[in-house]
């Protein structure tokens, strides 16, 4: 089982730290109230994950290194996140995720988080980003109808089974995020992979089952009739898929990047 480590030292509006390292096969959450953080070096080892909280809106990194199958996972939030990296070295299988959150019976699906990512220098076989929306919440299942009462020699015929309730409609998926990339001019476009699909529709609620009619009963001189079964409910309707996100790519001038004066 992966270890879950908490970094809790950052509580000021602007936090500055020398470096941050995530060990292989572990998860590190950058916790605290800081909305803006500056790190000189961030290293996420092979198959490790760094989680960036909803409170963070501005992250500056001088040197970023992601190992094989490493992850940076951005928690969904209404405010977008800006990440500015001077030099990034991303290994094969590494991924930056800013996906939405699936809906539940208590809350609606959350959209993919808006992400502004500026990589002044980039070495990576593939720049992979996932900002898909969250899956819509499922509809409520309809209640099953109750069974009828069995017939009796005293009160006569069995009663009819109750009808099942209709299932609830599924909820809509949330939208994909808006991703803005600022990359070196010489980084190949075919090595950029960004997923922005809207969240999948919520599943329809199942129909309630029909209640069974009451059983017949044999009496001394006659037999009571069985009750009729109720009717099953209707299945709900699935929700709709969320809207796709947006992608824009800006190319950085190599000369100005070296001078360190490129505006965002």
PDB file of C-alpha atoms in Angstrom:
ATOM      1  CA  UNK A   1       0.000   0.000   0.000  1.00  0.00           C
ATOM      2  CA  UNK A   2       1.256   3.410  -0.850  1.00  0.00           C
ATOM      3  CA  UNK A   3       2.324   5.660   1.975  1.00  0.00           C
ATOM      4  CA  UNK A   4       0.529   8.994   2.319  1.00  0.00           C
ATOM      5  CA  UNK A   5       2.803  11.789   3.464  1.00  0.00           C
ATOM      6  CA  UNK A   6       1.653  15.283   4.394  1.00  0.00           C
ATOM      7  CA  UNK A   7       3.676  18.438   3.922  1.00  0.00           C
ATOM      8  CA  UNK A   8       2.150  20.876   6.402  1.00  0.00           C
ATOM      9  CA  UNK A   9       4.792  23.553   6.837  1.00  0.00           C
ATOM     10  CA  UNK A  10       3.330  26.043   4.349  1.00  0.00           C
ATOM     11  CA  UNK A  11       0.777  28.377   5.902  1.00  0.00           C
ATOM     12  CA  UNK A  12       1.725  31.862   4.641  1.00  0.00           C
ATOM     13  CA  UNK A  13       0.129  33.384   1.508  1.00  0.00           C
ATOM     14  CA  UNK A  14       3.548  33.014  -0.167  1.00  0.00           C
ATOM     15  CA  UNK A  15       5.720  30.084   0.834  1.00  0.00           C
ATOM     16  CA  UNK A  16       9.319  29.505  -0.266  1.00  0.00           C
ATOM     17  CA  UNK A  17      11.141  26.226   0.191  1.00  0.00           C
ATOM     18  CA  UNK A  18      14.455  24.914  -1.113  1.00  0.00           C
ATOM     19  CA  UNK A  19      13.336  21.576  -2.494  1.00  0.00           C
ATOM     20  CA  UNK A  20      10.696  18.884  -2.371  1.00  0.00           C
ATOM     21  CA  UNK A  21      11.257  15.185  -3.005  1.00  0.00           C
ATOM     22  CA  UNK A  22       8.704  12.378  -3.316  1.00  0.00           C
ATOM     23  CA  UNK A  23      10.104   8.882  -2.796  1.00  0.00           C
ATOM     24  CA  UNK A  24       9.299   6.067  -5.255  1.00  0.00           C
ATOM     25  CA  UNK A  25       5.836   4.495  -4.901  1.00  0.00           C
ATOM     26  CA  UNK A  26       4.683   7.063  -2.340  1.00  0.00           C
ATOM     27  CA  UNK A  27       2.151   9.883  -2.314  1.00  0.00           C
ATOM     28  CA  UNK A  28       2.953  13.365  -1.011  1.00  0.00           C
ATOM     29  CA  UNK A  29       0.259  15.974  -0.483  1.00  0.00           C
ATOM     30  CA  UNK A  30       1.299  19.611  -0.482  1.00  0.00           C
ATOM     31  CA  UNK A  31      -0.973  20.746   2.331  1.00  0.00           C
ATOM     32  CA  UNK A  32      -1.566  24.070   4.063  1.00  0.00           C
ATOM     33  CA  UNK A  33      -3.190  27.414   3.337  1.00  0.00           C
ATOM     34  CA  UNK A  34      -0.547  28.878   1.046  1.00  0.00           C
ATOM     35  CA  UNK A  35      -2.041  30.083  -2.235  1.00  0.00           C
ATOM     36  CA  UNK A  36       1.349  30.789  -3.810  1.00  0.00           C
ATOM     37  CA  UNK A  37       4.441  28.591  -3.466  1.00  0.00           C
ATOM     38  CA  UNK A  38       7.962  28.850  -4.895  1.00  0.00           C
ATOM     39  CA  UNK A  39      10.190  25.753  -4.911  1.00  0.00           C
ATOM     40  CA  UNK A  40      13.747  25.672  -6.181  1.00  0.00           C
ATOM     41  CA  UNK A  41      13.649  21.953  -6.978  1.00  0.00           C
ATOM     42  CA  UNK A  42      10.863  19.356  -7.149  1.00  0.00           C
ATOM     43  CA  UNK A  43      11.689  15.699  -7.736  1.00  0.00           C
ATOM     44  CA  UNK A  44       8.906  13.107  -8.037  1.00  0.00           C
ATOM     45  CA  UNK A  45      10.484   9.670  -8.279  1.00  0.00           C
ATOM     46  CA  UNK A  46       9.314   6.671 -10.313  1.00  0.00           C
ATOM     47  CA  UNK A  47       5.646   5.740  -9.739  1.00  0.00           C
ATOM     48  CA  UNK A  48       5.282   8.462  -7.092  1.00  0.00           C
ATOM     49  CA  UNK A  49       2.552  11.128  -6.875  1.00  0.00           C
ATOM     50  CA  UNK A  50       2.605  14.757  -5.754  1.00  0.00           C
ATOM     51  CA  UNK A  51      -0.858  16.134  -4.923  1.00  0.00           C
ATOM     52  CA  UNK A  52      -1.454  19.868  -5.266  1.00  0.00           C
ATOM     53  CA  UNK A  53      -4.355  21.118  -3.078  1.00  0.00           C
ATOM     54  CA  UNK A  54      -7.361  23.202  -4.071  1.00  0.00           C
ATOM     55  CA  UNK A  55      -6.029  26.200  -2.126  1.00  0.00           C
ATOM     56  CA  UNK A  56      -2.957  26.501  -4.348  1.00  0.00           C
ATOM     57  CA  UNK A  57      -3.339  28.908  -7.284  1.00  0.00           C
ATOM     58  CA  UNK A  58       0.260  29.815  -8.169  1.00  0.00           C
ATOM     59  CA  UNK A  59       3.242  27.445  -8.164  1.00  0.00           C
ATOM     60  CA  UNK A  60       6.741  28.415  -9.309  1.00  0.00           C
ATOM     61  CA  UNK A  61       9.418  25.747  -9.721  1.00  0.00           C
ATOM     62  CA  UNK A  62      12.995  26.380 -10.805  1.00  0.00           C
ATOM     63  CA  UNK A  63      13.730  22.738 -11.632  1.00  0.00           C
ATOM     64  CA  UNK A  64      11.137  19.958 -12.001  1.00  0.00           C
ATOM     65  CA  UNK A  65      11.975  16.300 -12.460  1.00  0.00           C
ATOM     66  CA  UNK A  66       9.312  13.618 -12.906  1.00  0.00           C
ATOM     67  CA  UNK A  67      10.411   9.989 -12.907  1.00  0.00           C
ATOM     68  CA  UNK A  68       8.979   7.132 -14.895  1.00  0.00           C
ATOM     69  CA  UNK A  69       5.170   6.888 -14.377  1.00  0.00           C
ATOM     70  CA  UNK A  70       5.328   9.766 -11.878  1.00  0.00           C
ATOM     71  CA  UNK A  71       2.265  11.939 -11.335  1.00  0.00           C
ATOM     72  CA  UNK A  72       1.394  15.489 -10.396  1.00  0.00           C
ATOM     73  CA  UNK A  73      -2.264  15.412  -9.365  1.00  0.00           C
ATOM     74  CA  UNK A  74      -4.170  18.696  -9.100  1.00  0.00           C
ATOM     75  CA  UNK A  75      -7.216  18.716  -6.814  1.00  0.00           C
ATOM     76  CA  UNK A  76     -10.389  20.153  -8.444  1.00  0.00           C
ATOM     77  CA  UNK A  77     -11.287  23.733  -7.504  1.00  0.00           C
ATOM     78  CA  UNK A  78     -13.145  26.742  -8.886  1.00  0.00           C
ATOM     79  CA  UNK A  79      -9.944  28.779  -9.109  1.00  0.00           C
ATOM     80  CA  UNK A  80      -7.483  27.811 -11.800  1.00  0.00           C
ATOM     81  CA  UNK A  81      -3.866  26.857 -11.121  1.00  0.00           C
ATOM     82  CA  UNK A  82      -0.835  28.485 -12.703  1.00  0.00           C
ATOM     83  CA  UNK A  83       2.399  26.481 -12.781  1.00  0.00           C
ATOM     84  CA  UNK A  84       5.572  28.190 -13.979  1.00  0.00           C
ATOM     85  CA  UNK A  85       8.638  25.963 -14.419  1.00  0.00           C
ATOM     86  CA  UNK A  86      12.061  27.194 -15.509  1.00  0.00           C
ATOM     87  CA  UNK A  87      13.406  23.737 -16.429  1.00  0.00           C
ATOM     88  CA  UNK A  88      11.372  20.507 -16.645  1.00  0.00           C
ATOM     89  CA  UNK A  89      12.698  16.993 -17.185  1.00  0.00           C
ATOM     90  CA  UNK A  90       9.807  14.535 -17.583  1.00  0.00           C
ATOM     91  CA  UNK A  91      10.405  10.796 -17.943  1.00  0.00           C
ATOM     92  CA  UNK A  92       8.354   8.343 -19.972  1.00  0.00           C
ATOM     93  CA  UNK A  93       4.885   7.683 -18.566  1.00  0.00           C
ATOM     94  CA  UNK A  94       4.799  10.823 -16.427  1.00  0.00           C
ATOM     95  CA  UNK A  95       1.486  12.642 -16.236  1.00  0.00           C
ATOM     96  CA  UNK A  96      -0.048  15.868 -14.935  1.00  0.00           C
ATOM     97  CA  UNK A  97      -3.700  15.387 -13.984  1.00  0.00           C
ATOM     98  CA  UNK A  98      -6.256  18.102 -13.309  1.00  0.00           C
ATOM     99  CA  UNK A  99      -9.337  15.942 -13.738  1.00  0.00           C
ATOM    100  CA  UNK A 100     -12.732  16.694 -12.278  1.00  0.00           C
ATOM    101  CA  UNK A 101     -14.453  14.687  -9.585  1.00  0.00           C
ATOM    102  CA  UNK A 102     -17.245  12.206 -10.167  1.00  0.00           C
ATOM    103  CA  UNK A 103     -20.681  13.150  -8.867  1.00  0.00           C
ATOM    104  CA  UNK A 104     -22.362  11.314  -6.006  1.00  0.00           C
ATOM    105  CA  UNK A 105     -25.882  11.196  -4.598  1.00  0.00           C
ATOM    106  CA  UNK A 106     -24.880  14.120  -2.329  1.00  0.00           C
ATOM    107  CA  UNK A 107     -22.987  16.391  -4.746  1.00  0.00           C
ATOM    108  CA  UNK A 108     -22.749  17.209  -8.439  1.00  0.00           C
ATOM    109  CA  UNK A 109     -19.733  16.286 -10.541  1.00  0.00           C
ATOM    110  CA  UNK A 110     -16.847  18.781 -10.500  1.00  0.00           C
ATOM    111  CA  UNK A 111     -15.249  19.969 -13.753  1.00  0.00           C
ATOM    112  CA  UNK A 112     -11.616  19.579 -14.715  1.00  0.00           C
ATOM    113  CA  UNK A 113      -9.505  22.317 -13.179  1.00  0.00           C
ATOM    114  CA  UNK A 114      -8.319  25.146 -15.383  1.00  0.00           C
ATOM    115  CA  UNK A 115      -4.552  24.958 -15.771  1.00  0.00           C
ATOM    116  CA  UNK A 116      -1.968  27.457 -16.999  1.00  0.00           C
ATOM    117  CA  UNK A 117       1.298  25.597 -17.497  1.00  0.00           C
ATOM    118  CA  UNK A 118       4.466  27.391 -18.549  1.00  0.00           C
ATOM    119  CA  UNK A 119       7.566  25.275 -19.168  1.00  0.00           C
ATOM    120  CA  UNK A 120      10.453  27.506 -20.234  1.00  0.00           C
ATOM    121  CA  UNK A 121      12.792  24.567 -20.944  1.00  0.00           C
ATOM    122  CA  UNK A 122      11.405  21.087 -21.508  1.00  0.00           C
ATOM    123  CA  UNK A 123      12.924  17.658 -21.978  1.00  0.00           C
ATOM    124  CA  UNK A 124      10.243  14.969 -22.331  1.00  0.00           C
ATOM    125  CA  UNK A 125       9.394  12.149 -24.753  1.00  0.00           C
ATOM    126  CA  UNK A 126       5.753  13.111 -24.194  1.00  0.00           C
ATOM    127  CA  UNK A 127       4.015  15.939 -22.365  1.00  0.00           C
ATOM    128  CA  UNK A 128       0.839  14.290 -21.086  1.00  0.00           C
ATOM    129  CA  UNK A 129      -1.950  16.214 -19.337  1.00  0.00           C
ATOM    130  CA  UNK A 130      -5.395  14.989 -18.292  1.00  0.00           C
ATOM    131  CA  UNK A 131      -8.084  17.579 -17.492  1.00  0.00           C
ATOM    132  CA  UNK A 132     -11.243  15.588 -18.215  1.00  0.00           C
ATOM    133  CA  UNK A 133     -14.488  16.376 -16.452  1.00  0.00           C
ATOM    134  CA  UNK A 134     -16.030  14.238 -13.741  1.00  0.00           C
ATOM    135  CA  UNK A 135     -18.644  11.560 -14.357  1.00  0.00           C
ATOM    136  CA  UNK A 136     -22.212  12.578 -13.591  1.00  0.00           C
ATOM    137  CA  UNK A 137     -23.945  11.214 -10.518  1.00  0.00           C
ATOM    138  CA  UNK A 138     -26.178   8.175 -11.079  1.00  0.00           C
ATOM    139  CA  UNK A 139     -29.931   8.366 -10.732  1.00  0.00           C
ATOM    140  CA  UNK A 140     -31.644   6.886  -7.698  1.00  0.00           C
ATOM    141  CA  UNK A 141     -32.914   3.342  -8.051  1.00  0.00           C
ATOM    142  CA  UNK A 142     -36.691   2.993  -7.874  1.00  0.00           C
ATOM    143  CA  UNK A 143     -38.137   1.230  -4.845  1.00  0.00           C
ATOM    144  CA  UNK A 144     -39.510  -2.253  -5.323  1.00  0.00           C
ATOM    145  CA  UNK A 145     -43.229  -2.737  -4.935  1.00  0.00           C
ATOM    146  CA  UNK A 146     -44.410  -4.589  -1.835  1.00  0.00           C
ATOM    147  CA  UNK A 147     -45.852  -8.069  -2.128  1.00  0.00           C
ATOM    148  CA  UNK A 148     -49.588  -8.600  -1.778  1.00  0.00           C
ATOM    149  CA  UNK A 149     -51.156 -10.328   1.224  1.00  0.00           C
ATOM    150  CA  UNK A 150     -51.942 -14.000   0.804  1.00  0.00           C
ATOM    151  CA  UNK A 151     -55.589 -15.028   0.602  1.00  0.00           C
ATOM    152  CA  UNK A 152     -57.355 -16.312   3.689  1.00  0.00           C
ATOM    153  CA  UNK A 153     -60.402 -18.369   4.443  1.00  0.00           C
ATOM    154  CA  UNK A 154     -61.733 -15.538   6.646  1.00  0.00           C
ATOM    155  CA  UNK A 155     -60.953 -12.406   4.608  1.00  0.00           C
ATOM    156  CA  UNK A 156     -61.109 -13.918   1.111  1.00  0.00           C
ATOM    157  CA  UNK A 157     -59.004 -13.205  -1.954  1.00  0.00           C
ATOM    158  CA  UNK A 158     -55.336 -12.334  -1.884  1.00  0.00           C
ATOM    159  CA  UNK A 159     -54.370  -8.702  -2.438  1.00  0.00           C
ATOM    160  CA  UNK A 160     -52.557  -7.333  -5.463  1.00  0.00           C
ATOM    161  CA  UNK A 161     -48.808  -6.629  -5.419  1.00  0.00           C
ATOM    162  CA  UNK A 162     -47.759  -2.963  -5.375  1.00  0.00           C
ATOM    163  CA  UNK A 163     -46.180  -1.265  -8.374  1.00  0.00           C
ATOM    164  CA  UNK A 164     -42.455  -0.574  -8.440  1.00  0.00           C
ATOM    165  CA  UNK A 165     -41.256   3.054  -8.472  1.00  0.00           C
ATOM    166  CA  UNK A 166     -39.599   4.645 -11.465  1.00  0.00           C
ATOM    167  CA  UNK A 167     -35.830   5.040 -11.408  1.00  0.00           C
ATOM    168  CA  UNK A 168     -34.357   8.544 -11.176  1.00  0.00           C
ATOM    169  CA  UNK A 169     -32.572  10.248 -14.062  1.00  0.00           C
ATOM    170  CA  UNK A 170     -28.778  10.298 -14.140  1.00  0.00           C
ATOM    171  CA  UNK A 171     -27.041  13.654 -13.773  1.00  0.00           C
ATOM    172  CA  UNK A 172     -24.881  15.340 -16.381  1.00  0.00           C
ATOM    173  CA  UNK A 173     -21.121  14.950 -16.501  1.00  0.00           C
ATOM    174  CA  UNK A 174     -19.049  18.032 -15.771  1.00  0.00           C
ATOM    175  CA  UNK A 175     -16.996  19.981 -18.293  1.00  0.00           C
ATOM    176  CA  UNK A 176     -13.373  19.364 -19.139  1.00  0.00           C
ATOM    177  CA  UNK A 177     -10.876  21.962 -17.994  1.00  0.00           C
ATOM    178  CA  UNK A 178      -9.309  24.814 -19.920  1.00  0.00           C
ATOM    179  CA  UNK A 179      -5.598  24.225 -20.416  1.00  0.00           C
ATOM    180  CA  UNK A 180      -3.189  26.903 -21.556  1.00  0.00           C
ATOM    181  CA  UNK A 181       0.342  25.812 -22.407  1.00  0.00           C
ATOM    182  CA  UNK A 182       3.406  27.970 -22.932  1.00  0.00           C
ATOM    183  CA  UNK A 183       6.194  25.769 -24.317  1.00  0.00           C
ATOM    184  CA  UNK A 184       9.583  26.157 -26.002  1.00  0.00           C
ATOM    185  CA  UNK A 185       9.322  26.907 -29.689  1.00  0.00           C
ATOM    186  CA  UNK A 186      11.259  23.772 -30.630  1.00  0.00           C
ATOM    187  CA  UNK A 187       9.199  21.273 -28.631  1.00  0.00           C
ATOM    188  CA  UNK A 188       7.395  18.988 -31.141  1.00  0.00           C
ATOM    189  CA  UNK A 189       3.635  19.379 -31.335  1.00  0.00           C
ATOM    190  CA  UNK A 190       3.194  15.633 -31.868  1.00  0.00           C
ATOM    191  CA  UNK A 191       4.653  15.061 -28.387  1.00  0.00           C
ATOM    192  CA  UNK A 192       1.863  17.008 -26.702  1.00  0.00           C
ATOM    193  CA  UNK A 193      -1.069  14.917 -25.471  1.00  0.00           C
ATOM    194  CA  UNK A 194      -3.903  16.673 -23.636  1.00  0.00           C
ATOM    195  CA  UNK A 195      -7.230  15.061 -22.719  1.00  0.00           C
ATOM    196  CA  UNK A 196     -10.117  17.492 -22.289  1.00  0.00           C
ATOM    197  CA  UNK A 197     -13.251  15.371 -22.720  1.00  0.00           C
ATOM    198  CA  UNK A 198     -16.311  16.219 -20.700  1.00  0.00           C
ATOM    199  CA  UNK A 199     -17.330  13.828 -17.956  1.00  0.00           C
ATOM    200  CA  UNK A 200     -19.351  10.748 -18.834  1.00  0.00           C
ATOM    201  CA  UNK A 201     -23.131  10.923 -18.270  1.00  0.00           C
ATOM    202  CA  UNK A 202     -24.528   9.630 -15.021  1.00  0.00           C
ATOM    203  CA  UNK A 203     -26.192   6.235 -15.270  1.00  0.00           C
ATOM    204  CA  UNK A 204     -29.960   5.941 -15.238  1.00  0.00           C
ATOM    205  CA  UNK A 205     -31.561   4.760 -12.034  1.00  0.00           C
ATOM    206  CA  UNK A 206     -32.819   1.176 -12.145  1.00  0.00           C
ATOM    207  CA  UNK A 207     -36.576   0.553 -12.213  1.00  0.00           C
ATOM    208  CA  UNK A 208     -38.238  -0.732  -9.091  1.00  0.00           C
ATOM    209  CA  UNK A 209     -39.405  -4.343  -9.315  1.00  0.00           C
ATOM    210  CA  UNK A 210     -43.072  -5.245  -9.295  1.00  0.00           C
ATOM    211  CA  UNK A 211     -44.504  -6.614  -6.088  1.00  0.00           C
ATOM    212  CA  UNK A 212     -45.779 -10.177  -6.268  1.00  0.00           C
ATOM    213  CA  UNK A 213     -49.473 -10.809  -5.816  1.00  0.00           C
ATOM    214  CA  UNK A 214     -50.596 -12.575  -2.685  1.00  0.00           C
ATOM    215  CA  UNK A 215     -50.714 -16.370  -2.856  1.00  0.00           C
ATOM    216  CA  UNK A 216     -53.978 -18.285  -3.115  1.00  0.00           C
ATOM    217  CA  UNK A 217     -55.167 -20.430  -0.234  1.00  0.00           C
ATOM    218  CA  UNK A 218     -57.161 -23.608  -0.197  1.00  0.00           C
ATOM    219  CA  UNK A 219     -60.097 -23.588   2.219  1.00  0.00           C
ATOM    220  CA  UNK A 220     -62.601 -26.262   3.272  1.00  0.00           C
ATOM    221  CA  UNK A 221     -65.056 -25.838   0.425  1.00  0.00           C
ATOM    222  CA  UNK A 222     -63.315 -23.374  -1.935  1.00  0.00           C
ATOM    223  CA  UNK A 223     -59.925 -21.906  -2.837  1.00  0.00           C
ATOM    224  CA  UNK A 224     -59.144 -18.184  -2.786  1.00  0.00           C
ATOM    225  CA  UNK A 225     -57.709 -16.615  -5.910  1.00  0.00           C
ATOM    226  CA  UNK A 226     -54.095 -15.384  -6.012  1.00  0.00           C
ATOM    227  CA  UNK A 227     -53.570 -11.634  -6.194  1.00  0.00           C
ATOM    228  CA  UNK A 228     -52.295 -10.061  -9.400  1.00  0.00           C
ATOM    229  CA  UNK A 229     -48.684  -8.931  -9.583  1.00  0.00           C
ATOM    230  CA  UNK A 230     -47.960  -5.218  -9.585  1.00  0.00           C
ATOM    231  CA  UNK A 231     -46.306  -3.407 -12.476  1.00  0.00           C
ATOM    232  CA  UNK A 232     -42.547  -2.736 -12.564  1.00  0.00           C
ATOM    233  CA  UNK A 233     -41.413   0.872 -12.614  1.00  0.00           C
ATOM    234  CA  UNK A 234     -39.639   2.537 -15.514  1.00  0.00           C
ATOM    235  CA  UNK A 235     -35.900   2.949 -15.747  1.00  0.00           C
ATOM    236  CA  UNK A 236     -34.707   6.565 -15.507  1.00  0.00           C
ATOM    237  CA  UNK A 237     -32.944   8.432 -18.297  1.00  0.00           C
ATOM    238  CA  UNK A 238     -29.138   8.704 -18.410  1.00  0.00           C
ATOM    239  CA  UNK A 239     -27.603  12.139 -18.009  1.00  0.00           C
ATOM    240  CA  UNK A 240     -25.709  13.989 -20.716  1.00  0.00           C
ATOM    241  CA  UNK A 241     -21.959  14.050 -21.242  1.00  0.00           C
ATOM    242  CA  UNK A 242     -20.157  17.167 -20.071  1.00  0.00           C
ATOM    243  CA  UNK A 243     -18.822  19.755 -22.496  1.00  0.00           C
ATOM    244  CA  UNK A 244     -15.266  19.350 -23.746  1.00  0.00           C
ATOM    245  CA  UNK A 245     -12.554  21.636 -22.427  1.00  0.00           C
ATOM    246  CA  UNK A 246     -10.319  24.045 -24.309  1.00  0.00           C
ATOM    247  CA  UNK A 247      -6.628  23.999 -25.197  1.00  0.00           C
ATOM    248  CA  UNK A 248      -4.355  26.818 -26.278  1.00  0.00           C
ATOM    249  CA  UNK A 249      -0.636  26.515 -26.946  1.00  0.00           C
ATOM    250  CA  UNK A 250       1.775  29.438 -26.920  1.00  0.00           C
ATOM    251  CA  UNK A 251       5.336  29.084 -28.184  1.00  0.00           C
ATOM    252  CA  UNK A 252       8.127  30.775 -26.228  1.00  0.00           C
ATOM    253  CA  UNK A 253      10.927  32.588 -28.019  1.00  0.00           C
ATOM    254  CA  UNK A 254      14.215  30.813 -27.229  1.00  0.00           C
ATOM    255  CA  UNK A 255      16.204  34.042 -26.983  1.00  0.00           C
ATOM    256  CA  UNK A 256      13.878  35.609 -24.430  1.00  0.00           C
ATOM    257  CA  UNK A 257      13.617  32.404 -22.420  1.00  0.00           C
ATOM    258  CA  UNK A 258      17.401  32.403 -22.030  1.00  0.00           C
ATOM    259  CA  UNK A 259      17.241  36.021 -20.938  1.00  0.00           C
ATOM    260  CA  UNK A 260      14.460  35.137 -18.450  1.00  0.00           C
ATOM    261  CA  UNK A 261      12.223  38.013 -19.517  1.00  0.00           C
ATOM    262  CA  UNK A 262       9.351  36.205 -21.236  1.00  0.00           C
ATOM    263  CA  UNK A 263       6.008  37.610 -19.994  1.00  0.00           C
ATOM    264  CA  UNK A 264       3.239  35.098 -19.249  1.00  0.00           C
TER     265      UNK A 264
END
